[in-house]
Tab-separated table of C-alpha atoms and ligand atoms in Angstrom:
chain	number	residue	atom	x	y	z
A	1	MET	CA	21.819	-17.375	-2.035
A	2	PRO	CA	18.243	-16.288	-1.799
A	3	GLN	CA	17.684	-12.512	-2.071
A	4	THR	CA	15.152	-10.404	-0.338
A	5	LEU	CA	13.499	-7.284	-1.393
A	6	SER	CA	12.155	-5.168	1.457
A	7	VAL	CA	9.946	-2.215	0.833
A	8	ILE	CA	9.391	-0.134	4.089
A	9	LYS	CA	7.644	3.046	4.157
A	10	ALA	CA	6.432	5.926	6.335
A	11	ASP	CA	4.970	9.367	6.365
A	12	VAL	CA	7.554	11.506	8.195
A	13	GLY	CA	6.178	14.821	7.180
A	14	GLY	CA	4.266	16.399	4.237
A	15	TRP	CA	4.851	19.391	2.000
A	16	VAL	CA	2.534	21.302	1.843
A	17	GLY	CA	0.048	19.867	4.370
A	18	HIS	CA	-0.290	16.217	3.730
A	19	SER	CA	0.077	16.533	-0.168
A	20	ALA	CA	3.632	15.732	-1.048
A	21	MET	CA	7.280	14.982	-0.049
A	22	HIS	CA	9.698	17.799	0.335
A	23	PRO	CA	12.887	17.012	-1.950
A	24	GLU	CA	15.277	17.334	1.037
A	25	VAL	CA	13.392	14.549	2.792
A	26	LEU	CA	13.668	12.298	-0.246
A	27	ASP	CA	17.442	13.250	-0.359
A	28	ALA	CA	17.857	12.191	3.262
A	29	GLY	CA	16.249	8.868	2.226
A	30	ARG	CA	18.616	8.495	-0.804
A	31	GLU	CA	21.739	9.394	1.166
A	32	ALA	CA	20.942	6.849	3.907
A	33	LEU	CA	20.582	3.998	1.302
A	34	VAL	CA	23.672	4.933	-0.593
A	35	ALA	CA	25.632	4.698	2.722
A	36	ALA	CA	23.984	1.278	3.481
A	37	VAL	CA	25.106	-0.046	0.032
A	38	GLN	CA	28.647	1.333	0.641
A	39	SER	CA	28.716	-0.425	4.150
A	40	GLY	CA	27.716	-3.727	2.556
A	41	LEU	CA	24.423	-4.028	4.406
A	42	LEU	CA	22.402	-3.756	1.202
A	43	ILE	CA	23.251	-4.855	-2.251
A	44	ASP	CA	21.223	-1.963	-3.632
A	45	GLY	CA	18.588	0.577	-2.601
A	46	HIS	CA	16.229	3.103	-3.950
A	47	ALA	CA	14.134	5.743	-2.221
A	48	SER	CA	10.945	7.013	-3.790
A	49	SER	CA	7.810	8.762	-2.735
A	50	CYS	CA	4.038	8.827	-3.399
A	51	GLY	CA	2.183	11.768	-1.791
A	52	ASP	CA	3.657	12.386	1.691
A	53	ASP	CA	5.064	9.003	2.075
A	54	LEU	CA	8.582	7.943	1.789
A	55	PHE	CA	9.233	4.413	0.377
A	56	LEU	CA	12.520	2.575	0.793
A	57	VAL	CA	13.129	-0.132	-1.719
A	58	MET	CA	16.074	-2.323	-0.370
A	59	SER	CA	17.724	-5.339	-1.865
A	60	HIS	CA	19.781	-7.660	0.329
A	61	GLU	CA	20.645	-11.225	1.293
A	62	ARG	CA	19.680	-10.985	4.935
A	63	GLY	CA	16.164	-12.554	4.670
A	64	GLU	CA	12.761	-11.031	5.826
A	65	ASN	CA	12.488	-9.327	9.285
A	66	ASP	CA	16.208	-8.724	9.442
A	67	GLU	CA	16.975	-6.526	12.449
A	68	ASP	CA	19.723	-4.573	10.778
A	69	VAL	CA	17.641	-3.721	7.648
A	70	HIS	CA	14.806	-2.758	9.841
A	71	ARG	CA	16.985	-0.543	11.927
A	72	LEU	CA	18.240	1.063	8.745
A	73	ALA	CA	14.743	1.909	7.760
A	74	TRP	CA	13.985	3.257	11.124
A	75	ASP	CA	17.088	5.417	11.271
A	76	THR	CA	16.417	6.697	7.786
A	77	PHE	CA	12.835	7.692	8.836
A	78	GLN	CA	14.408	9.375	11.831
A	79	ALA	CA	16.806	11.378	9.599
A	80	GLY	CA	13.849	12.355	7.406
A	81	THR	CA	11.929	13.485	10.506
A	82	GLU	CA	14.812	15.663	11.475
A	83	VAL	CA	14.794	17.364	8.029
A	84	ALA	CA	11.052	17.614	8.349
A	85	GLN	CA	11.286	19.232	11.641
A	86	LYS	CA	14.046	21.703	10.498
A	87	LEU	CA	11.649	22.813	7.590
A	88	HIS	CA	8.625	22.669	9.725
A	89	LEU	CA	6.996	20.340	7.378
A	90	TYR	CA	3.372	19.051	8.276
A	91	GLY	CA	3.164	16.178	10.645
A	92	ALA	CA	6.955	15.660	11.071
A	93	GLY	CA	7.505	12.002	12.212
A	94	GLN	CA	3.771	11.281	12.067
A	95	ASP	CA	4.118	7.522	11.505
A	96	LEU	CA	6.878	6.873	13.978
A	97	LEU	CA	4.787	5.670	16.857
A	98	VAL	CA	7.329	4.250	19.327
A	99	ASP	CA	10.135	6.185	20.945
A	100	ALA	CA	12.875	3.759	20.186
A	101	PHE	CA	13.485	0.868	17.729
A	102	SER	CA	13.278	-2.465	19.388
A	103	GLY	CA	14.398	-4.936	16.811
A	104	ASN	CA	11.556	-5.040	14.172
A	105	ILE	CA	9.714	-2.261	12.352
A	106	ARG	CA	6.515	-4.098	12.536
A	107	GLY	CA	4.186	-2.598	15.282
A	108	ALA	CA	6.346	0.616	15.311
A	109	GLY	CA	4.259	2.597	12.656
A	110	PRO	CA	5.886	2.244	9.219
A	111	GLY	CA	4.500	-0.287	6.830
A	112	SER	CA	6.521	-3.076	5.279
A	113	ALA	CA	6.265	-5.616	2.421
A	114	GLU	CA	9.145	-8.034	2.161
A	115	LEU	CA	9.702	-10.879	-0.331
A	116	GLU	CA	12.425	-13.620	-0.285
A	117	PHE	CA	13.296	-15.284	-3.593
A	118	GLU	CA	15.876	-17.115	-5.629
A	119	GLU	CA	16.629	-14.593	-8.522
A	120	ARG	CA	15.687	-15.992	-11.805
A	121	PRO	CA	17.735	-15.500	-14.924
A	122	SER	CA	15.554	-12.387	-15.510
A	123	GLU	CA	13.651	-10.959	-12.557
A	124	PRO	CA	11.162	-8.340	-13.471
A	125	VAL	CA	9.462	-6.765	-10.318
A	126	ILE	CA	6.907	-4.124	-9.746
A	127	VAL	CA	6.867	-2.077	-6.554
A	128	PHE	CA	3.415	-0.293	-5.884
A	129	MET	CA	3.289	2.727	-3.659
A	130	ALA	CA	0.055	4.227	-2.540
A	131	ASP	CA	-1.066	7.327	-0.700
A	132	LYS	CA	-4.305	8.443	0.956
A	133	THR	CA	-5.661	4.967	1.296
A	134	SER	CA	-5.449	1.975	3.488
A	135	SER	CA	-3.863	-1.568	3.772
A	136	GLY	CA	-6.677	-3.560	1.992
A	137	ALA	CA	-6.454	-1.468	-1.181
A	138	PHE	CA	-4.478	-4.183	-2.918
A	139	ASN	CA	-7.115	-6.919	-2.252
A	140	LEU	CA	-9.109	-6.196	-5.517
A	141	PRO	CA	-6.070	-5.614	-7.778
A	142	PHE	CA	-4.291	-8.763	-6.373
A	143	TYR	CA	-7.407	-10.866	-7.012
A	144	LYS	CA	-7.584	-9.442	-10.695
A	145	MET	CA	-3.902	-10.230	-11.228
A	146	PHE	CA	-3.748	-13.697	-9.731
A	147	ALA	CA	-7.167	-15.229	-10.005
A	148	ASP	CA	-9.319	-13.472	-12.684
A	149	PRO	CA	-8.883	-14.835	-16.174
A	150	PHE	CA	-10.597	-11.871	-17.660
A	151	ASN	CA	-7.632	-9.814	-16.347
A	152	THR	CA	-4.820	-12.389	-16.633
A	153	VAL	CA	-5.281	-14.563	-19.673
A	154	GLY	CA	-2.177	-16.498	-18.597
A	155	LEU	CA	-4.257	-18.237	-16.016
A	156	VAL	CA	-5.992	-19.772	-18.965
A	157	ILE	CA	-3.452	-20.138	-21.615
A	158	ALA	CA	-0.055	-20.296	-19.876
A	159	GLU	CA	1.040	-23.702	-18.437
A	160	PRO	CA	2.809	-22.183	-15.332
A	161	LEU	CA	-0.092	-20.199	-14.186
A	162	HIS	CA	-2.802	-22.689	-15.062
A	163	GLN	CA	-2.712	-24.373	-11.467
A	164	GLY	CA	-3.583	-20.980	-9.853
A	165	PHE	CA	-2.464	-19.301	-6.772
A	166	ALA	CA	-2.659	-19.485	-3.064
A	167	PHE	CA	-3.850	-16.383	-1.203
A	168	GLU	CA	-2.824	-15.718	2.416
A	169	VAL	CA	-5.486	-13.545	4.036
A	170	HIS	CA	-5.066	-11.844	7.417
A	171	ASP	CA	-7.727	-11.145	9.951
A	172	ILE	CA	-6.377	-7.972	11.567
A	173	LYS	CA	-9.025	-7.983	14.396
A	174	GLU	CA	-8.349	-11.497	15.550
A	175	ASN	CA	-4.522	-11.478	14.599
A	176	ARG	CA	-4.724	-14.681	12.566
A	177	LYS	CA	-4.264	-15.891	8.987
A	178	ILE	CA	-5.745	-18.317	6.517
A	179	VAL	CA	-4.516	-19.573	3.026
A	180	LEU	CA	-7.148	-20.097	0.376
A	181	ASN	CA	-6.498	-21.608	-3.162
A	182	ALA	CA	-7.628	-20.119	-6.430
A	183	PRO	CA	-9.512	-21.053	-8.564
A	184	ASP	CA	-11.150	-23.802	-6.408
A	185	GLU	CA	-11.941	-21.722	-3.403
A	186	ILE	CA	-12.449	-18.273	-4.800
A	187	TYR	CA	-16.107	-18.032	-3.660
A	188	ASP	CA	-14.761	-18.556	-0.073
A	189	LEU	CA	-11.765	-16.272	-0.669
A	190	LEU	CA	-14.141	-13.489	-1.870
A	191	VAL	CA	-16.249	-13.699	1.347
A	192	PHE	CA	-13.211	-12.368	3.190
A	193	ILE	CA	-11.188	-10.285	0.886
A	194	GLY	CA	-14.226	-8.390	-0.375
A	195	SER	CA	-14.103	-6.789	3.024
A	196	PRO	CA	-10.546	-5.378	2.831
A	197	ASN	CA	-10.714	-3.224	5.957
A	198	ARG	CA	-10.691	-6.332	8.140
A	199	TYR	CA	-9.197	-9.008	5.691
A	200	PRO	CA	-6.241	-7.574	3.878
A	201	LEU	CA	-4.319	-9.936	1.524
A	202	LYS	CA	-0.794	-10.323	2.731
A	203	ARG	CA	0.801	-12.764	0.231
A	204	VAL	CA	0.105	-14.602	-3.094
A	205	VAL	CA	2.000	-17.799	-3.834
A	206	SER	CA	2.307	-19.839	-6.947
A	207	ARG	CA	0.751	-23.345	-6.463
A	208	LEU	CA	3.095	-24.698	-9.139
A	209	SER	CA	6.423	-23.592	-7.610
A	210	GLY	CA	5.525	-22.501	-4.130
A	211	GLU	CA	7.356	-19.213	-4.873
A	212	VAL	CA	5.750	-16.013	-3.666
A	213	GLY	CA	4.603	-13.789	-6.428
A	214	GLY	CA	3.040	-10.824	-4.485
A	215	VAL	CA	3.222	-9.324	-1.086
A	216	SER	CA	1.610	-6.223	0.457
A	217	SER	CA	1.912	-4.319	3.548
A	218	THR	CA	-0.982	-4.918	5.891
A	219	ASP	CA	0.169	-2.784	8.912
A	220	LYS	CA	-2.771	-0.832	10.164
A	221	LEU	CA	-1.793	2.461	11.793
A	222	SER	CA	-4.928	3.109	13.771
A	223	LEU	CA	-4.745	-0.477	15.425
A	224	ILE	CA	-1.139	0.054	16.273
A	225	ALA	CA	-1.683	3.412	17.703
A	226	GLY	CA	-5.151	2.793	19.205
A	227	ARG	CA	-6.369	6.063	17.735
A	228	TYR	CA	-6.267	7.934	14.403
A	229	VAL	CA	-2.617	8.848	13.276
A	230	GLY	CA	-2.989	8.891	9.530
A	231	LYS	CA	-3.904	6.358	6.869
A	232	ASP	CA	-1.669	3.247	6.181
A	233	ASP	CA	-0.786	4.279	2.605
A	234	PRO	CA	0.297	0.745	1.708
A	235	ALA	CA	3.147	-0.801	-0.497
A	236	ALA	CA	3.235	-4.025	-2.413
A	237	ILE	CA	5.705	-5.986	-4.459
A	238	VAL	CA	4.871	-8.121	-7.351
A	239	ARG	CA	7.145	-10.467	-9.302
A	240	CYS	CA	6.186	-10.693	-13.012
A	241	GLN	CA	6.657	-12.918	-16.076
A	242	GLY	CA	7.338	-16.725	-16.387
A	243	ASP	CA	5.373	-18.462	-13.503
A	244	PHE	CA	3.768	-15.071	-12.572
A	245	PRO	CA	1.394	-12.879	-14.453
A	246	ALA	CA	3.238	-10.648	-17.101
A	247	VAL	CA	4.030	-7.029	-16.455
A	248	GLY	CA	0.895	-6.055	-18.518
A	249	GLU	CA	-1.311	-8.443	-16.465
A	250	VAL	CA	-0.006	-7.017	-13.391
A	251	LEU	CA	-0.755	-3.378	-14.316
A	252	GLU	CA	-4.066	-4.115	-15.991
A	253	PRO	CA	-6.195	-4.019	-12.864
A	254	PHE	CA	-5.379	-0.337	-12.616
A	255	THR	CA	-7.241	0.502	-15.822
A	256	THR	CA	-10.123	0.910	-13.464
A	257	ALA	CA	-10.079	3.504	-10.583
A	258	TRP	CA	-11.325	1.227	-7.935
A	259	THR	CA	-13.093	2.699	-4.877
A	260	VAL	CA	-11.016	2.677	-1.753
A	261	GLU	CA	-10.976	3.984	1.812
A	262	GLY	CA	-8.948	7.054	2.505
A	263	PHE	CA	-9.124	10.537	0.804
A	264	MET	CA	-9.720	13.466	3.081
A	265	ARG	CA	-9.051	12.781	6.865
A	266	GLY	CA	-8.892	8.976	6.067
A	267	SER	CA	-12.742	9.008	6.384
A	268	HIS	CA	-14.132	8.743	2.792
A	269	HIS	CA	-14.484	6.533	-0.161
A	270	GLY	CA	-12.638	7.651	-3.208
A	271	PRO	CA	-11.233	6.426	-6.504
A	272	LEU	CA	-7.692	4.983	-6.653
A	273	MET	CA	-5.972	6.938	-9.425
A	274	PRO	CA	-3.037	5.348	-11.064
A	275	VAL	CA	-0.375	8.077	-11.804
A	276	ALA	CA	3.093	8.709	-12.910
A	277	LEU	CA	5.586	9.827	-10.146
A	278	ALA	CA	5.338	13.480	-11.121
A	279	ASP	CA	1.552	13.394	-10.427
A	280	ALA	CA	1.628	11.642	-7.117
A	281	GLN	CA	0.644	14.886	-5.284
A	282	PRO	CA	-2.889	14.384	-4.124
A	283	SER	CA	-4.165	17.930	-3.405
A	284	ARG	CA	-7.906	17.931	-4.229
A	285	PHE	CA	-9.758	17.190	-1.049
A	286	ASP	CA	-6.507	15.675	-0.002
A	287	GLY	CA	-6.892	13.124	-2.830
A	288	PRO	CA	-8.139	11.427	-4.885
A	289	PRO	CA	-6.024	8.476	-3.451
A	290	ARG	CA	-3.059	7.743	-5.684
A	291	ILE	CA	-1.039	4.725	-6.708
A	292	CYS	CA	2.414	4.633	-8.487
A	293	ALA	CA	4.085	1.640	-9.916
A	294	ILE	CA	7.871	1.476	-10.204
A	295	GLY	CA	9.340	-1.301	-12.240
A	296	PHE	CA	12.876	-2.942	-11.614
A	297	GLN	CA	14.709	-5.562	-13.739
A	298	ILE	CA	16.753	-7.053	-10.870
A	299	ALA	CA	20.179	-8.265	-11.797
A	300	ASP	CA	22.324	-10.083	-9.142
A	301	GLY	CA	20.453	-8.133	-6.553
A	302	LYS	CA	20.992	-4.812	-8.303
A	303	LEU	CA	17.847	-2.855	-8.760
A	304	GLY	CA	17.664	-2.089	-12.549
A	305	GLY	CA	15.373	0.740	-12.563
A	306	PRO	CA	13.127	2.333	-11.696
A	307	ARG	CA	10.747	2.599	-14.586
A	308	ASP	CA	7.742	4.679	-14.108
A	309	MET	CA	5.094	2.196	-15.280
A	310	PHE	CA	1.938	4.417	-15.124
A	311	ASP	CA	3.731	7.103	-17.130
A	312	ASP	CA	1.719	5.722	-20.013
A	313	PRO	CA	-1.294	7.232	-21.888
A	314	SER	CA	-2.970	3.919	-21.728
A	315	PHE	CA	-3.933	4.721	-18.105
A	316	ASP	CA	-5.380	8.096	-19.058
A	317	ASN	CA	-8.946	6.679	-19.072
A	318	ALA	CA	-8.558	5.351	-15.565
A	319	ARG	CA	-7.296	8.704	-14.546
A	320	ALA	CA	-10.336	10.473	-16.158
A	321	GLU	CA	-12.653	7.915	-14.508
A	322	ALA	CA	-11.037	8.619	-11.190
A	323	ASN	CA	-11.833	12.404	-11.673
A	324	GLN	CA	-15.392	11.638	-12.755
A	325	VAL	CA	-15.862	9.344	-9.771
A	326	ALA	CA	-14.393	11.853	-7.346
A	327	ASP	CA	-16.640	14.621	-8.697
A	328	TYR	CA	-19.616	12.358	-8.224
A	329	LEU	CA	-18.735	11.176	-4.746
A	330	ARG	CA	-17.733	14.682	-3.608
A	331	LYS	CA	-21.317	15.875	-4.202
A	332	HIS	CA	-22.390	13.712	-1.347
A	333	GLY	CA	-20.323	15.996	1.078
A	334	PRO	CA	-20.708	14.560	4.552
A	335	PHE	CA	-23.091	11.847	3.663
A	336	GLU	CA	-22.426	8.150	3.137
A	337	PRO	CA	-21.283	6.393	1.040
A	338	HIS	CA	-18.705	9.134	0.311
A	339	ARG	CA	-18.270	9.514	3.983
A	340	LEU	CA	-17.258	6.205	5.556
A	341	PRO	CA	-19.563	4.348	8.004
A	342	LEU	CA	-19.448	5.541	11.604
A	343	ASP	CA	-17.065	2.820	12.850
A	344	GLU	CA	-14.705	3.144	9.916
A	345	MET	CA	-14.063	6.792	10.042
A	346	GLU	CA	-10.727	7.966	11.247
A	347	TYR	CA	-12.034	11.295	12.481
A	348	THR	CA	-15.175	11.725	14.294
A	349	THR	CA	-16.937	14.146	16.587
A	350	MET	CA	-19.779	11.590	17.353
A	351	PRO	CA	-18.912	10.915	21.044
A	352	ALA	CA	-18.679	14.474	21.976
A	353	VAL	CA	-21.758	15.600	19.951
A	354	ALA	CA	-23.753	12.597	21.209
A	355	ALA	CA	-22.776	13.362	24.812
A	356	MET	CA	-23.736	17.120	24.436
A	357	LEU	CA	-27.186	16.296	22.989
A	358	GLU	CA	-27.952	13.165	25.141
A	359	ASP	CA	-30.581	15.244	27.212
A	360	ARG	CA	-32.394	16.382	24.067
A	361	TRP	CA	-33.454	12.994	22.748
A	362	ALA	CA	-37.154	12.106	23.513
A	363	ALA	CA	-38.635	8.549	23.231
A	364	LEU	CA	-40.646	7.823	20.032
A	365	GLU	CA	-44.354	7.728	20.604
B	1	LIG	C1	-5.600	11.560	5.147
B	1	LIG	C2	-4.674	12.833	5.495
B	1	LIG	C3	-5.274	14.131	5.390
B	1	LIG	C4	-5.402	14.656	6.910
B	1	LIG	C5	-6.110	16.076	6.775
B	1	LIG	C6	-6.259	16.596	8.155
B	1	LIG	O1	-4.825	10.395	5.254
B	1	LIG	O2	-3.605	12.707	5.854
B	1	LIG	O3	-6.500	14.125	4.711
B	1	LIG	O4	-6.273	13.714	7.521
B	1	LIG	O5	-5.306	16.908	5.950
B	1	LIG	O6	-5.036	16.700	8.732
B	1	LIG	P1	-4.696	17.233	10.230
B	1	LIG	O7	-5.698	16.629	11.216
B	1	LIG	O8	-3.270	16.835	10.507
B	1	LIG	O9	-4.980	18.805	10.052
B	2	LIG	MG1	0.768	12.982	6.226
B	3	LIG	MG1	0.343	9.466	3.136
């Protein structure tokens, strides 16, 4: 029987401001998943957080886009919202954009990454959780993991990886997708995924086995709502070892603090800092953006874990680099390239200011 790992996440309220998750909200998530395991809906479940976002890791045999699993996630976020409202947490229920659940969580606000697979004799999986950044944040790390031999030596010297991987790229403006193969089409692939805001990577598939190795959430809150409501704060699932990159190859891209969109008011570029769970509380200029990695050794659908994979001094240099890059970018204040280009900012006063000053413009001589 194939198994499915569903990671569904939402910001249902922050403590303090947008910086972190209140323990009682996390408890509400844990309780809901324990009940879902007892009822037989899930094989196993784990609730975790990164910054102000609640991530539900759910293992089951019901396939992707299952209505009952999605309803469980929606109801859990509702329960978290009630706790957030009781405690007057900030932005209670902020990512729940529709009044009622209507069969699928997609388009309702929360982000989702789901992966169906036949469990191997040993199934190591890493779930990534990000905060204060947007859905294309996994483009560069996924490219490094699955296509860059300077990151993943397995592409060169390990037989099962040598045929490369196929990348499913989404065009979120035109609502369409394309699959491009690495290594033969990497120059074409990079034309698109180098622009992660429009072309987020959804899925990576082994060209040897056809098995999915990685999947990320590509839900874009601002497109769903038609206005700014918060950053997407994406999730990803990556299967490791054997036909896929090794755990160390999957984590290696995060030894550099890549520049991503997000940070204060979702309107800035900033470095993505890999952190242990205890440090996933972005509070300097509402950032810098954070990423956590929790590892599971799945056994008959049971989540053996989590292991806090960035709780490792070998990521200290990336964290120091993130602080240096944040210091440097912050000096630009409201100037680009720290501030995002006009049409990518989530907050703007431009229409109001432009309208107010319209009469003051004079033609150039
Ligand atoms: C970014 C984020 C925060 C808020 C900022 C202002 O994704 O969530 O940086 O944008 O704290 O929040 P409001 O407008 O809610 O006061
Ligand atoms: Mg928030
Ligand atoms: Mg968040």
